[in-house]
Amino acid sequence: MAAVEIDNVSKRYVGNKKEVRAVEGVDLAIAEQELVTLVGPSGCGKTTLLRLIAGLEEPDRGHIRIGGHDVTRLPPKNRDIAMVFQNHALYPHMTVFQNMAFGLKARRIPRAEIKRGVAAAATTLGIEGLLDRKPAELSGGERQRVAVGRAIVRLPRAFLLDEPLCNLDAKLRERMRAEIKSLQRELATAMLYVTHDQEEAMALGDRVVVMRKGEIQQCGAPLDVYRRPANRFVAGFVGAPSMNFLEGRLAGGRGVARFRCGLGDWELPPEVGASLGDWQDEPAVLGIRPEHVHLSESRESGSSPTARMEVRVVEHVGDSTLVHLRTSSEIAIIARVPGVSDIRVGECAEISPRLADAHFFEVGTAGCRLY
Ligand code: ADP
Ligand code: MG
């Protein structure tokens, strides 16, 4: 039995005359003990979906089950979930202990039990020394821990976290991210974690759910989503720098396929051609990740095609170098070269995309995957 099951749930808001489809036909099941990350651009419906699960919004359509029980029409307090909000405002006039105890007190849980619960949660999070302080006397990371502590003082059926780390600086965010992951393992409770940061989603989730305009685009293990994005939107959203896209035309049949674009007329490797099937000069988009674009000053022997491009920007990011290239017709490609490259802006380079690692999509911002 899944901890949380969302079955064809939709939610629309009517703003000033315009209807917003915040969540549209979403199906999702989160297993017991599973950590699922929900990622997508701002406004794609992530918060709305969490609020629907928590019972803070009522769906127009569909059902929500928690621990096998239909909770679609139940108030939040009867749903056995705990939520950490995006702006985890702590009560400023209360101590850390009082903040953490607040939810339990509201539930009329005996004092001794509250004390035990808060102490245990504080120990888990390493904030047992801060219980008498007020929020103003805490650092950002400590406040964050208290906000999480408020959620874990009791063991709910599922945790819902809405961009809990978005107010922290990058270093602290990385550390808290690792802490949340090990905390989730320790508590062994289902968690749905919302973020707009694809890297955070990939690093944290057992499974990643990618949303766009209220709809789920893809749901899968992080590496599966990375390696086989379901459409062009997911392909461009997951991975940094983004996948390169080249508009062109696919042609071929009987196992031999070609892709023609502004950079050349390329024969595709046999395995790619075989999977693509028959194509009669159809428009398509080739996607290739920066790490699959190789650079050479001279033509390499081998089957990869090449194209000459000018180096416009070079970024040294430590373990690799990001080289931004352009043609005179303004076709842009980013290549990730391992190690420290001595290539310079203004130079010309031969790029060679490893076509065996290329992806093909239908045209359009969310064009479906062809291969
Ligand atoms: P996210 O959390 O992914 O940034 P939200 O779930 O907050 O997105 O919002 C999804 C869409 O629904 C947005 O277009 C937003 O403007 C709209 N929306 C959210 N809440 C309301 C509301 N209470 N009234 C009207 N529109 C809303
Ligand atoms: Mg949000």
mmCIF file of C-alpha atoms and ligand atoms in Angstrom:
data_model
loop_
_atom_site.group_PDB
_atom_site.id
_atom_site.type_symbol
_atom_site.label_atom_id
_atom_site.label_comp_id
_atom_site.label_asym_id
_atom_site.label_seq_id
_atom_site.Cartn_x
_atom_site.Cartn_y
_atom_site.Cartn_z
ATOM 1 C CA MET A 1 0.000 0.000 0.000
ATOM 2 C CA ALA A 2 1.302 3.440 -0.910
ATOM 3 C CA ALA A 3 1.719 6.075 1.800
ATOM 4 C CA VAL A 4 0.195 8.732 -0.438
ATOM 5 C CA GLU A 5 -1.855 8.170 -3.580
ATOM 6 C CA ILE A 6 -2.991 10.954 -5.838
ATOM 7 C CA ASP A 7 -5.522 9.872 -8.388
ATOM 8 C CA ASN A 8 -6.352 12.139 -11.341
ATOM 9 C CA VAL A 9 -6.373 15.293 -9.240
ATOM 10 C CA SER A 10 -7.094 18.694 -10.762
ATOM 11 C CA LYS A 11 -7.334 22.161 -9.265
ATOM 12 C CA ARG A 12 -8.201 25.392 -11.038
ATOM 13 C CA TYR A 13 -8.183 28.915 -9.673
ATOM 14 C CA VAL A 14 -10.220 31.722 -11.089
ATOM 15 C CA GLY A 15 -8.167 34.893 -10.918
ATOM 16 C CA ASN A 16 -9.349 38.199 -12.354
ATOM 17 C CA LYS A 17 -11.442 36.685 -15.165
ATOM 18 C CA LYS A 18 -8.709 34.228 -16.137
ATOM 19 C CA GLU A 19 -8.823 30.603 -15.105
ATOM 20 C CA VAL A 20 -5.515 29.087 -13.996
ATOM 21 C CA ARG A 21 -5.066 25.344 -14.313
ATOM 22 C CA ALA A 22 -2.761 25.018 -11.300
ATOM 23 C CA VAL A 23 -2.851 21.194 -11.155
ATOM 24 C CA GLU A 24 -4.205 19.143 -14.032
ATOM 25 C CA GLY A 25 -4.921 15.405 -14.004
ATOM 26 C CA VAL A 26 -2.072 14.463 -11.682
ATOM 27 C CA ASP A 27 -1.504 10.798 -10.814
ATOM 28 C CA LEU A 28 1.218 9.962 -8.320
ATOM 29 C CA ALA A 29 1.871 7.313 -5.675
ATOM 30 C CA ILE A 30 4.518 7.683 -2.995
ATOM 31 C CA ALA A 31 5.590 4.426 -1.381
ATOM 32 C CA GLU A 32 6.160 3.959 2.333
ATOM 33 C CA GLN A 33 9.699 5.151 3.168
ATOM 34 C CA GLU A 34 10.152 6.735 -0.248
ATOM 35 C CA LEU A 35 11.609 10.193 -0.857
ATOM 36 C CA VAL A 36 10.058 11.752 -3.941
ATOM 37 C CA THR A 37 11.181 15.156 -5.180
ATOM 38 C CA LEU A 38 8.795 17.366 -7.122
ATOM 39 C CA VAL A 39 10.512 19.854 -9.396
ATOM 40 C CA GLY A 40 9.469 22.376 -11.999
ATOM 41 C CA PRO A 41 9.660 26.075 -12.800
ATOM 42 C CA SER A 42 7.985 28.664 -10.620
ATOM 43 C CA GLY A 43 4.206 28.640 -11.035
ATOM 44 C CA CYS A 44 3.962 25.070 -12.357
ATOM 45 C CA GLY A 45 1.702 23.952 -9.486
ATOM 46 C CA LYS A 46 4.070 22.419 -6.934
ATOM 47 C CA THR A 47 2.777 24.281 -3.893
ATOM 48 C CA THR A 48 -0.821 23.738 -4.981
ATOM 49 C CA LEU A 49 -0.239 19.983 -5.202
ATOM 50 C CA LEU A 50 1.255 19.908 -1.686
ATOM 51 C CA ARG A 51 -1.620 21.990 -0.327
ATOM 52 C CA LEU A 52 -4.081 19.582 -1.921
ATOM 53 C CA ILE A 53 -2.384 16.621 -0.238
ATOM 54 C CA ALA A 54 -2.282 18.484 3.082
ATOM 55 C CA GLY A 55 -5.963 19.373 2.792
ATOM 56 C CA LEU A 56 -5.414 23.128 2.655
ATOM 57 C CA GLU A 57 -7.080 23.160 -0.771
ATOM 58 C CA GLU A 58 -9.898 21.019 -2.083
ATOM 59 C CA PRO A 59 -9.485 19.439 -5.519
ATOM 60 C CA ASP A 60 -12.041 20.076 -8.279
ATOM 61 C CA ARG A 61 -11.611 16.519 -9.392
ATOM 62 C CA GLY A 62 -9.861 13.328 -8.303
ATOM 63 C CA HIS A 63 -9.034 11.521 -5.075
ATOM 64 C CA ILE A 64 -6.280 11.574 -2.499
ATOM 65 C CA ARG A 65 -5.542 8.594 -0.265
ATOM 66 C CA ILE A 66 -3.181 8.597 2.674
ATOM 67 C CA GLY A 67 -2.273 5.242 4.192
ATOM 68 C CA GLY A 68 -5.024 3.650 2.090
ATOM 69 C CA HIS A 69 -7.790 5.931 3.397
ATOM 70 C CA ASP A 70 -9.597 8.352 1.135
ATOM 71 C CA VAL A 71 -8.919 11.758 2.694
ATOM 72 C CA THR A 72 -10.136 13.897 -0.202
ATOM 73 C CA ARG A 73 -12.816 15.578 1.926
ATOM 74 C CA LEU A 74 -11.072 15.388 5.307
ATOM 75 C CA PRO A 75 -9.731 18.493 7.075
ATOM 76 C CA PRO A 76 -5.909 18.830 7.398
ATOM 77 C CA LYS A 77 -5.803 17.750 11.038
ATOM 78 C CA ASN A 78 -7.277 14.344 10.190
ATOM 79 C CA ARG A 79 -4.785 13.528 7.454
ATOM 80 C CA ASP A 80 -1.739 12.397 9.438
ATOM 81 C CA ILE A 81 0.767 14.400 7.437
ATOM 82 C CA ALA A 82 3.268 17.072 8.485
ATOM 83 C CA MET A 83 4.222 19.997 6.285
ATOM 84 C CA VAL A 84 7.201 22.342 6.234
ATOM 85 C CA PHE A 85 6.215 25.514 4.413
ATOM 86 C CA GLN A 86 8.233 27.569 1.986
ATOM 87 C CA ASN A 87 8.389 30.539 4.352
ATOM 88 C CA HIS A 88 8.818 28.518 7.505
ATOM 89 C CA ALA A 89 7.811 31.415 9.734
ATOM 90 C CA LEU A 90 8.478 30.478 13.339
ATOM 91 C CA TYR A 91 6.507 32.262 16.031
ATOM 92 C CA PRO A 92 8.952 35.039 17.028
ATOM 93 C CA HIS A 93 7.694 35.444 20.593
ATOM 94 C CA MET A 94 7.960 31.735 21.368
ATOM 95 C CA THR A 95 11.059 29.759 22.264
ATOM 96 C CA VAL A 96 12.336 26.939 20.093
ATOM 97 C CA PHE A 97 10.712 24.463 22.484
ATOM 98 C CA GLN A 98 7.344 26.241 22.298
ATOM 99 C CA ASN A 99 7.583 26.469 18.513
ATOM 100 C CA MET A 100 8.248 22.769 18.222
ATOM 101 C CA ALA A 101 5.586 21.856 20.757
ATOM 102 C CA PHE A 102 2.906 24.057 19.211
ATOM 103 C CA GLY A 103 1.337 21.457 16.927
ATOM 104 C CA LEU A 104 1.274 18.814 19.655
ATOM 105 C CA LYS A 105 -0.309 21.191 22.157
ATOM 106 C CA ALA A 106 -3.034 22.016 19.658
ATOM 107 C CA ARG A 107 -3.705 18.291 19.461
ATOM 108 C CA ARG A 108 -4.097 18.143 23.277
ATOM 109 C CA ILE A 109 -1.268 15.694 23.733
ATOM 110 C CA PRO A 110 -0.188 15.246 27.401
ATOM 111 C CA ARG A 111 2.690 17.497 28.545
ATOM 112 C CA ALA A 112 5.110 14.715 29.398
ATOM 113 C CA GLU A 113 4.657 13.223 25.969
ATOM 114 C CA ILE A 114 5.198 16.612 24.301
ATOM 115 C CA LYS A 115 8.437 17.045 26.244
ATOM 116 C CA ARG A 116 9.648 13.626 25.182
ATOM 117 C CA GLY A 117 8.709 14.221 21.531
ATOM 118 C CA VAL A 118 10.402 17.618 21.332
ATOM 119 C CA ALA A 119 13.532 16.313 23.068
ATOM 120 C CA ALA A 120 13.810 13.377 20.687
ATOM 121 C CA ALA A 121 13.305 15.548 17.583
ATOM 122 C CA ALA A 122 15.790 18.132 18.873
ATOM 123 C CA THR A 123 18.402 15.426 19.441
ATOM 124 C CA THR A 124 17.889 14.036 15.950
ATOM 125 C CA LEU A 125 18.470 17.502 14.494
ATOM 126 C CA GLY A 126 21.279 18.491 16.856
ATOM 127 C CA ILE A 127 19.436 21.496 18.299
ATOM 128 C CA GLU A 128 18.902 20.235 21.855
ATOM 129 C CA GLY A 129 21.018 23.134 23.154
ATOM 130 C CA LEU A 130 18.786 25.755 21.546
ATOM 131 C CA LEU A 131 15.410 24.913 23.074
ATOM 132 C CA ASP A 132 15.262 28.047 25.267
ATOM 133 C CA ARG A 133 16.202 30.505 22.542
ATOM 134 C CA LYS A 134 13.898 32.708 20.496
ATOM 135 C CA PRO A 135 13.998 32.528 16.656
ATOM 136 C CA ALA A 136 15.767 35.918 16.447
ATOM 137 C CA GLU A 137 18.706 34.398 18.314
ATOM 138 C CA LEU A 138 19.209 31.635 15.740
ATOM 139 C CA SER A 139 21.194 31.442 12.507
ATOM 140 C CA GLY A 140 19.417 30.652 9.222
ATOM 141 C CA GLY A 141 20.429 27.002 9.373
ATOM 142 C CA GLU A 142 19.273 26.648 12.978
ATOM 143 C CA ARG A 143 15.923 28.214 12.179
ATOM 144 C CA GLN A 144 15.616 25.782 9.311
ATOM 145 C CA ARG A 145 16.235 22.877 11.673
ATOM 146 C CA VAL A 146 13.576 24.133 14.059
ATOM 147 C CA ALA A 147 11.097 24.337 11.174
ATOM 148 C CA VAL A 148 11.883 20.739 10.263
ATOM 149 C CA GLY A 149 11.804 19.809 13.952
ATOM 150 C CA ARG A 150 8.272 21.135 14.229
ATOM 151 C CA ALA A 151 7.272 18.644 11.532
ATOM 152 C CA ILE A 152 9.081 15.614 12.951
ATOM 153 C CA VAL A 153 8.002 15.890 16.598
ATOM 154 C CA ARG A 154 5.395 13.341 15.758
ATOM 155 C CA LEU A 155 5.712 10.600 13.187
ATOM 156 C CA PRO A 156 3.144 11.288 10.508
ATOM 157 C CA ARG A 157 2.291 9.064 7.562
ATOM 158 C CA ALA A 158 4.103 11.447 5.233
ATOM 159 C CA PHE A 159 6.169 14.631 5.258
ATOM 160 C CA LEU A 160 5.495 17.385 2.754
ATOM 161 C CA LEU A 161 8.278 19.940 2.354
ATOM 162 C CA ASP A 162 7.842 23.027 0.195
ATOM 163 C CA GLU A 163 11.197 24.502 -0.858
ATOM 164 C CA PRO A 164 12.441 24.325 2.734
ATOM 165 C CA LEU A 165 15.987 25.380 1.891
ATOM 166 C CA CYS A 166 15.309 28.209 -0.540
ATOM 167 C CA ASN A 167 16.270 30.948 1.940
ATOM 168 C CA LEU A 168 19.679 29.491 2.752
ATOM 169 C CA ASP A 169 23.019 30.203 1.107
ATOM 170 C CA ALA A 170 24.469 27.596 -1.243
ATOM 171 C CA LYS A 171 26.893 25.969 1.213
ATOM 172 C CA LEU A 172 24.341 25.578 3.962
ATOM 173 C CA ARG A 173 21.737 24.374 1.498
ATOM 174 C CA GLU A 174 24.040 21.575 0.401
ATOM 175 C CA ARG A 175 24.645 20.521 3.986
ATOM 176 C CA MET A 176 20.976 20.675 4.973
ATOM 177 C CA ARG A 177 20.099 18.728 1.845
ATOM 178 C CA ALA A 178 22.319 15.849 2.954
ATOM 179 C CA GLU A 179 20.875 16.107 6.481
ATOM 180 C CA ILE A 180 17.306 15.917 5.225
ATOM 181 C CA LYS A 181 18.139 12.858 3.175
ATOM 182 C CA SER A 182 19.675 10.995 6.095
ATOM 183 C CA LEU A 183 16.877 12.193 8.385
ATOM 184 C CA GLN A 184 14.317 10.761 5.981
ATOM 185 C CA ARG A 185 16.180 7.434 5.967
ATOM 186 C CA GLU A 186 16.292 7.429 9.751
ATOM 187 C CA LEU A 187 12.603 8.245 10.154
ATOM 188 C CA ALA A 188 11.750 5.797 7.335
ATOM 189 C CA THR A 189 8.688 7.858 6.435
ATOM 190 C CA ALA A 190 7.380 8.859 3.021
ATOM 191 C CA MET A 191 8.440 12.335 1.968
ATOM 192 C CA LEU A 192 7.412 14.608 -0.874
ATOM 193 C CA TYR A 193 9.987 17.347 -1.284
ATOM 194 C CA VAL A 194 9.296 20.332 -3.514
ATOM 195 C CA THR A 195 12.041 22.392 -5.116
ATOM 196 C CA HIS A 196 12.525 24.481 -8.252
ATOM 197 C CA ASP A 197 16.190 23.468 -8.278
ATOM 198 C CA GLN A 198 16.749 20.489 -10.567
ATOM 199 C CA GLU A 199 20.114 19.690 -9.023
ATOM 200 C CA GLU A 200 18.562 19.482 -5.554
ATOM 201 C CA ALA A 201 15.746 17.309 -6.913
ATOM 202 C CA MET A 202 18.178 14.935 -8.601
ATOM 203 C CA ALA A 203 20.510 14.717 -5.589
ATOM 204 C CA LEU A 204 17.782 14.089 -3.051
ATOM 205 C CA GLY A 205 15.060 11.977 -4.625
ATOM 206 C CA ASP A 206 14.622 8.234 -4.878
ATOM 207 C CA ARG A 207 12.342 9.356 -7.667
ATOM 208 C CA VAL A 208 11.990 12.721 -9.342
ATOM 209 C CA VAL A 209 8.696 14.118 -10.604
ATOM 210 C CA VAL A 210 9.006 16.885 -13.186
ATOM 211 C CA MET A 211 6.024 19.231 -13.523
ATOM 212 C CA ARG A 212 5.137 21.885 -16.081
ATOM 213 C CA LYS A 213 1.986 23.992 -16.255
ATOM 214 C CA GLY A 214 0.143 21.839 -13.726
ATOM 215 C CA GLU A 215 0.927 18.537 -15.410
ATOM 216 C CA ILE A 216 3.439 15.819 -14.626
ATOM 217 C CA GLN A 217 5.887 15.500 -17.509
ATOM 218 C CA GLN A 218 7.895 12.575 -16.205
ATOM 219 C CA CYS A 219 8.395 10.560 -13.084
ATOM 220 C CA GLY A 220 11.342 8.241 -12.514
ATOM 221 C CA ALA A 221 14.683 7.519 -10.858
ATOM 222 C CA PRO A 222 16.976 10.552 -11.240
ATOM 223 C CA LEU A 223 19.392 8.865 -13.627
ATOM 224 C CA ASP A 224 16.607 7.424 -15.770
ATOM 225 C CA VAL A 225 15.129 10.896 -16.156
ATOM 226 C CA TYR A 226 18.570 12.272 -16.976
ATOM 227 C CA ARG A 227 19.357 9.587 -19.515
ATOM 228 C CA ARG A 228 15.934 9.219 -21.121
ATOM 229 C CA PRO A 229 13.990 12.468 -20.732
ATOM 230 C CA ALA A 230 10.416 11.939 -21.921
ATOM 231 C CA ASN A 231 10.230 15.200 -23.815
ATOM 232 C CA ARG A 232 12.178 18.266 -24.765
ATOM 233 C CA PHE A 233 11.019 20.234 -21.743
ATOM 234 C CA VAL A 234 12.366 17.639 -19.279
ATOM 235 C CA ALA A 235 15.529 17.275 -21.356
ATOM 236 C CA GLY A 236 16.203 20.990 -21.089
ATOM 237 C CA PHE A 237 15.137 21.337 -17.462
ATOM 238 C CA VAL A 238 17.212 18.506 -15.977
ATOM 239 C CA GLY A 239 20.990 18.909 -16.128
ATOM 240 C CA ALA A 240 23.225 21.975 -16.003
ATOM 241 C CA PRO A 241 24.282 23.476 -18.270
ATOM 242 C CA SER A 242 21.168 22.565 -20.223
ATOM 243 C CA MET A 243 21.109 20.080 -23.044
ATOM 244 C CA ASN A 244 21.916 21.622 -26.439
ATOM 245 C CA PHE A 245 19.102 21.545 -28.988
ATOM 246 C CA LEU A 246 19.484 21.677 -32.751
ATOM 247 C CA GLU A 247 16.464 22.135 -34.975
ATOM 248 C CA GLY A 248 16.640 20.155 -38.183
ATOM 249 C CA ARG A 249 15.139 17.371 -40.208
ATOM 250 C CA LEU A 250 15.202 13.617 -39.830
ATOM 251 C CA ALA A 251 15.257 11.423 -42.878
ATOM 252 C CA GLY A 252 15.910 7.796 -43.459
ATOM 253 C CA GLY A 253 14.567 4.323 -43.443
ATOM 254 C CA ARG A 254 15.605 0.689 -43.354
ATOM 255 C CA GLY A 255 17.990 1.303 -40.487
ATOM 256 C CA VAL A 256 19.898 4.216 -42.014
ATOM 257 C CA ALA A 257 18.863 7.595 -40.701
ATOM 258 C CA ARG A 258 20.246 11.075 -41.210
ATOM 259 C CA PHE A 259 19.824 14.344 -39.373
ATOM 260 C CA ARG A 260 20.259 17.578 -41.278
ATOM 261 C CA CYS A 261 20.710 20.849 -39.420
ATOM 262 C CA GLY A 262 22.623 24.105 -39.649
ATOM 263 C CA LEU A 263 25.796 22.340 -38.502
ATOM 264 C CA GLY A 264 25.803 19.601 -41.119
ATOM 265 C CA ASP A 265 24.162 16.575 -42.678
ATOM 266 C CA TRP A 266 24.918 13.693 -40.347
ATOM 267 C CA GLU A 267 24.481 9.972 -40.704
ATOM 268 C CA LEU A 268 23.200 8.574 -37.424
ATOM 269 C CA PRO A 269 24.735 5.462 -35.830
ATOM 270 C CA PRO A 270 22.939 2.239 -36.885
ATOM 271 C CA GLU A 271 21.408 1.616 -33.433
ATOM 272 C CA VAL A 272 19.900 5.113 -33.430
ATOM 273 C CA GLY A 273 18.599 4.696 -36.972
ATOM 274 C CA ALA A 274 17.058 1.335 -36.139
ATOM 275 C CA SER A 275 15.154 2.732 -33.148
ATOM 276 C CA LEU A 276 13.951 5.784 -34.998
ATOM 277 C CA GLY A 277 12.360 3.731 -37.770
ATOM 278 C CA ASP A 278 11.163 5.317 -40.987
ATOM 279 C CA TRP A 279 11.349 9.063 -41.389
ATOM 280 C CA GLN A 280 10.547 10.929 -44.543
ATOM 281 C CA ASP A 281 12.329 14.205 -44.069
ATOM 282 C CA GLU A 282 10.385 15.260 -40.998
ATOM 283 C CA PRO A 283 11.237 18.251 -38.813
ATOM 284 C CA ALA A 284 12.806 17.159 -35.505
ATOM 285 C CA VAL A 285 15.040 18.397 -32.724
ATOM 286 C CA LEU A 286 18.337 16.788 -31.817
ATOM 287 C CA GLY A 287 19.339 17.089 -28.160
ATOM 288 C CA ILE A 288 22.887 16.569 -26.964
ATOM 289 C CA ARG A 289 24.286 17.142 -23.480
ATOM 290 C CA PRO A 290 27.399 19.334 -23.130
ATOM 291 C CA GLU A 291 29.447 16.339 -21.912
ATOM 292 C CA HIS A 292 28.662 14.527 -25.157
ATOM 293 C CA VAL A 293 30.057 17.271 -27.368
ATOM 294 C CA HIS A 294 33.760 16.766 -27.971
ATOM 295 C CA LEU A 295 36.149 19.473 -29.058
ATOM 296 C CA SER A 296 39.256 19.158 -31.117
ATOM 297 C CA GLU A 297 41.528 21.638 -32.834
ATOM 298 C CA SER A 298 42.107 19.160 -35.622
ATOM 299 C CA ARG A 299 39.826 16.604 -37.175
ATOM 300 C CA GLU A 300 39.812 13.356 -35.225
ATOM 301 C CA SER A 301 39.580 10.045 -36.956
ATOM 302 C CA GLY A 302 36.358 8.284 -36.135
ATOM 303 C CA SER A 303 32.753 8.231 -37.121
ATOM 304 C CA SER A 304 31.533 11.364 -35.324
ATOM 305 C CA PRO A 305 30.697 14.257 -37.594
ATOM 306 C CA THR A 306 32.317 17.610 -36.963
ATOM 307 C CA ALA A 307 31.463 21.264 -37.414
ATOM 308 C CA ARG A 308 33.594 24.384 -37.051
ATOM 309 C CA MET A 309 32.477 26.879 -34.466
ATOM 310 C CA GLU A 310 33.883 29.960 -32.769
ATOM 311 C CA VAL A 311 34.578 30.027 -29.043
ATOM 312 C CA ARG A 312 32.570 32.852 -27.441
ATOM 313 C CA VAL A 313 32.845 32.180 -23.689
ATOM 314 C CA VAL A 314 35.083 29.900 -21.606
ATOM 315 C CA GLU A 315 34.098 29.019 -18.024
ATOM 316 C CA HIS A 316 36.512 27.173 -15.769
ATOM 317 C CA VAL A 317 34.369 25.387 -13.215
ATOM 318 C CA GLY A 318 37.095 23.250 -11.638
ATOM 319 C CA ASP A 319 36.769 19.649 -12.725
ATOM 320 C CA SER A 320 35.772 20.658 -16.252
ATOM 321 C CA THR A 321 35.658 23.607 -18.636
ATOM 322 C CA LEU A 322 32.442 24.876 -20.210
ATOM 323 C CA VAL A 323 33.029 26.160 -23.712
ATOM 324 C CA HIS A 324 30.272 28.228 -25.342
ATOM 325 C CA LEU A 325 30.469 28.120 -29.124
ATOM 326 C CA ARG A 326 28.631 29.796 -31.970
ATOM 327 C CA THR A 327 28.511 29.653 -35.749
ATOM 328 C CA SER A 328 28.232 32.729 -37.930
ATOM 329 C CA SER A 329 24.549 31.870 -38.309
ATOM 330 C CA GLU A 330 24.199 32.103 -34.506
ATOM 331 C CA ILE A 331 23.719 28.406 -33.782
ATOM 332 C CA ALA A 332 24.875 27.975 -30.181
ATOM 333 C CA ILE A 333 26.395 24.913 -28.494
ATOM 334 C CA ILE A 334 27.916 24.401 -25.057
ATOM 335 C CA ALA A 335 30.585 21.721 -24.676
ATOM 336 C CA ARG A 336 31.870 20.387 -21.368
ATOM 337 C CA VAL A 337 35.544 19.519 -21.685
ATOM 338 C CA PRO A 338 37.056 17.425 -18.884
ATOM 339 C CA GLY A 339 39.759 19.103 -16.802
ATOM 340 C CA VAL A 340 41.207 22.545 -17.449
ATOM 341 C CA SER A 341 41.146 23.418 -21.143
ATOM 342 C CA ASP A 342 43.497 26.074 -22.515
ATOM 343 C CA ILE A 343 41.104 26.969 -25.313
ATOM 344 C CA ARG A 344 40.558 30.729 -25.690
ATOM 345 C CA VAL A 345 37.759 33.046 -26.682
ATOM 346 C CA GLY A 346 37.923 33.911 -30.400
ATOM 347 C CA GLU A 347 39.546 30.633 -31.419
ATOM 348 C CA CYS A 348 37.857 28.223 -33.778
ATOM 349 C CA ALA A 349 37.224 24.637 -32.767
ATOM 350 C CA GLU A 350 35.823 21.538 -34.366
ATOM 351 C CA ILE A 351 32.916 20.239 -32.347
ATOM 352 C CA SER A 352 31.917 16.634 -32.670
ATOM 353 C CA PRO A 353 28.686 15.494 -31.050
ATOM 354 C CA ARG A 354 28.650 11.835 -30.004
ATOM 355 C CA LEU A 355 25.521 10.912 -31.887
ATOM 356 C CA ALA A 356 25.134 7.585 -30.103
ATOM 357 C CA ASP A 357 24.327 9.703 -27.012
ATOM 358 C CA ALA A 358 22.009 12.100 -28.830
ATOM 359 C CA HIS A 359 18.273 12.408 -28.112
ATOM 360 C CA PHE A 360 15.601 13.184 -30.696
ATOM 361 C CA PHE A 361 12.378 15.029 -30.041
ATOM 362 C CA GLU A 362 9.368 16.227 -31.931
ATOM 363 C CA VAL A 363 9.423 19.974 -32.528
ATOM 364 C CA GLY A 364 7.865 22.243 -29.878
ATOM 365 C CA THR A 365 8.850 23.253 -26.340
ATOM 366 C CA ALA A 366 7.593 19.970 -24.894
ATOM 367 C CA GLY A 367 8.034 17.838 -28.020
ATOM 368 C CA CYS A 368 7.865 14.099 -27.280
ATOM 369 C CA ARG A 369 10.919 11.914 -27.316
ATOM 370 C CA LEU A 370 11.435 10.044 -30.590
ATOM 371 C CA TYR A 371 14.606 8.277 -29.476
HETATM 372 P P1 ADP B 1 4.663 26.743 -7.678
HETATM 373 O O1 ADP B 1 4.611 26.358 -6.258
HETATM 374 O O2 ADP B 1 5.082 25.630 -8.590
HETATM 375 O O3 ADP B 1 5.498 27.969 -7.931
HETATM 376 P P2 ADP B 1 1.834 27.321 -7.333
HETATM 377 O O4 ADP B 1 1.233 26.011 -7.017
HETATM 378 O O5 ADP B 1 2.069 28.255 -6.220
HETATM 379 O O6 ADP B 1 3.175 27.109 -8.181
HETATM 380 O O7 ADP B 1 0.917 28.051 -8.405
HETATM 381 C C1 ADP B 1 0.435 27.414 -9.573
HETATM 382 C C2 ADP B 1 -0.420 28.409 -10.347
HETATM 383 O O8 ADP B 1 -1.617 28.668 -9.650
HETATM 384 C C3 ADP B 1 0.241 29.743 -10.581
HETATM 385 O O9 ADP B 1 -0.129 30.203 -11.841
HETATM 386 C C4 ADP B 1 -0.347 30.603 -9.487
HETATM 387 O O10 ADP B 1 -0.360 31.949 -9.873
HETATM 388 C C5 ADP B 1 -1.731 30.052 -9.359
HETATM 389 N N1 ADP B 1 -2.278 30.171 -7.994
HETATM 390 C C6 ADP B 1 -1.788 29.604 -6.882
HETATM 391 N N2 ADP B 1 -2.543 29.901 -5.804
HETATM 392 C C7 ADP B 1 -3.568 30.654 -6.247
HETATM 393 C C8 ADP B 1 -4.696 31.290 -5.634
HETATM 394 N N3 ADP B 1 -4.946 31.140 -4.317
HETATM 395 N N4 ADP B 1 -5.527 32.007 -6.425
HETATM 396 C C9 ADP B 1 -5.294 32.134 -7.750
HETATM 397 N N5 ADP B 1 -4.266 31.570 -8.397
HETATM 398 C C10 ADP B 1 -3.392 30.846 -7.665
HETATM 399 MG MG MG B 2 5.619 27.175 -4.625
#
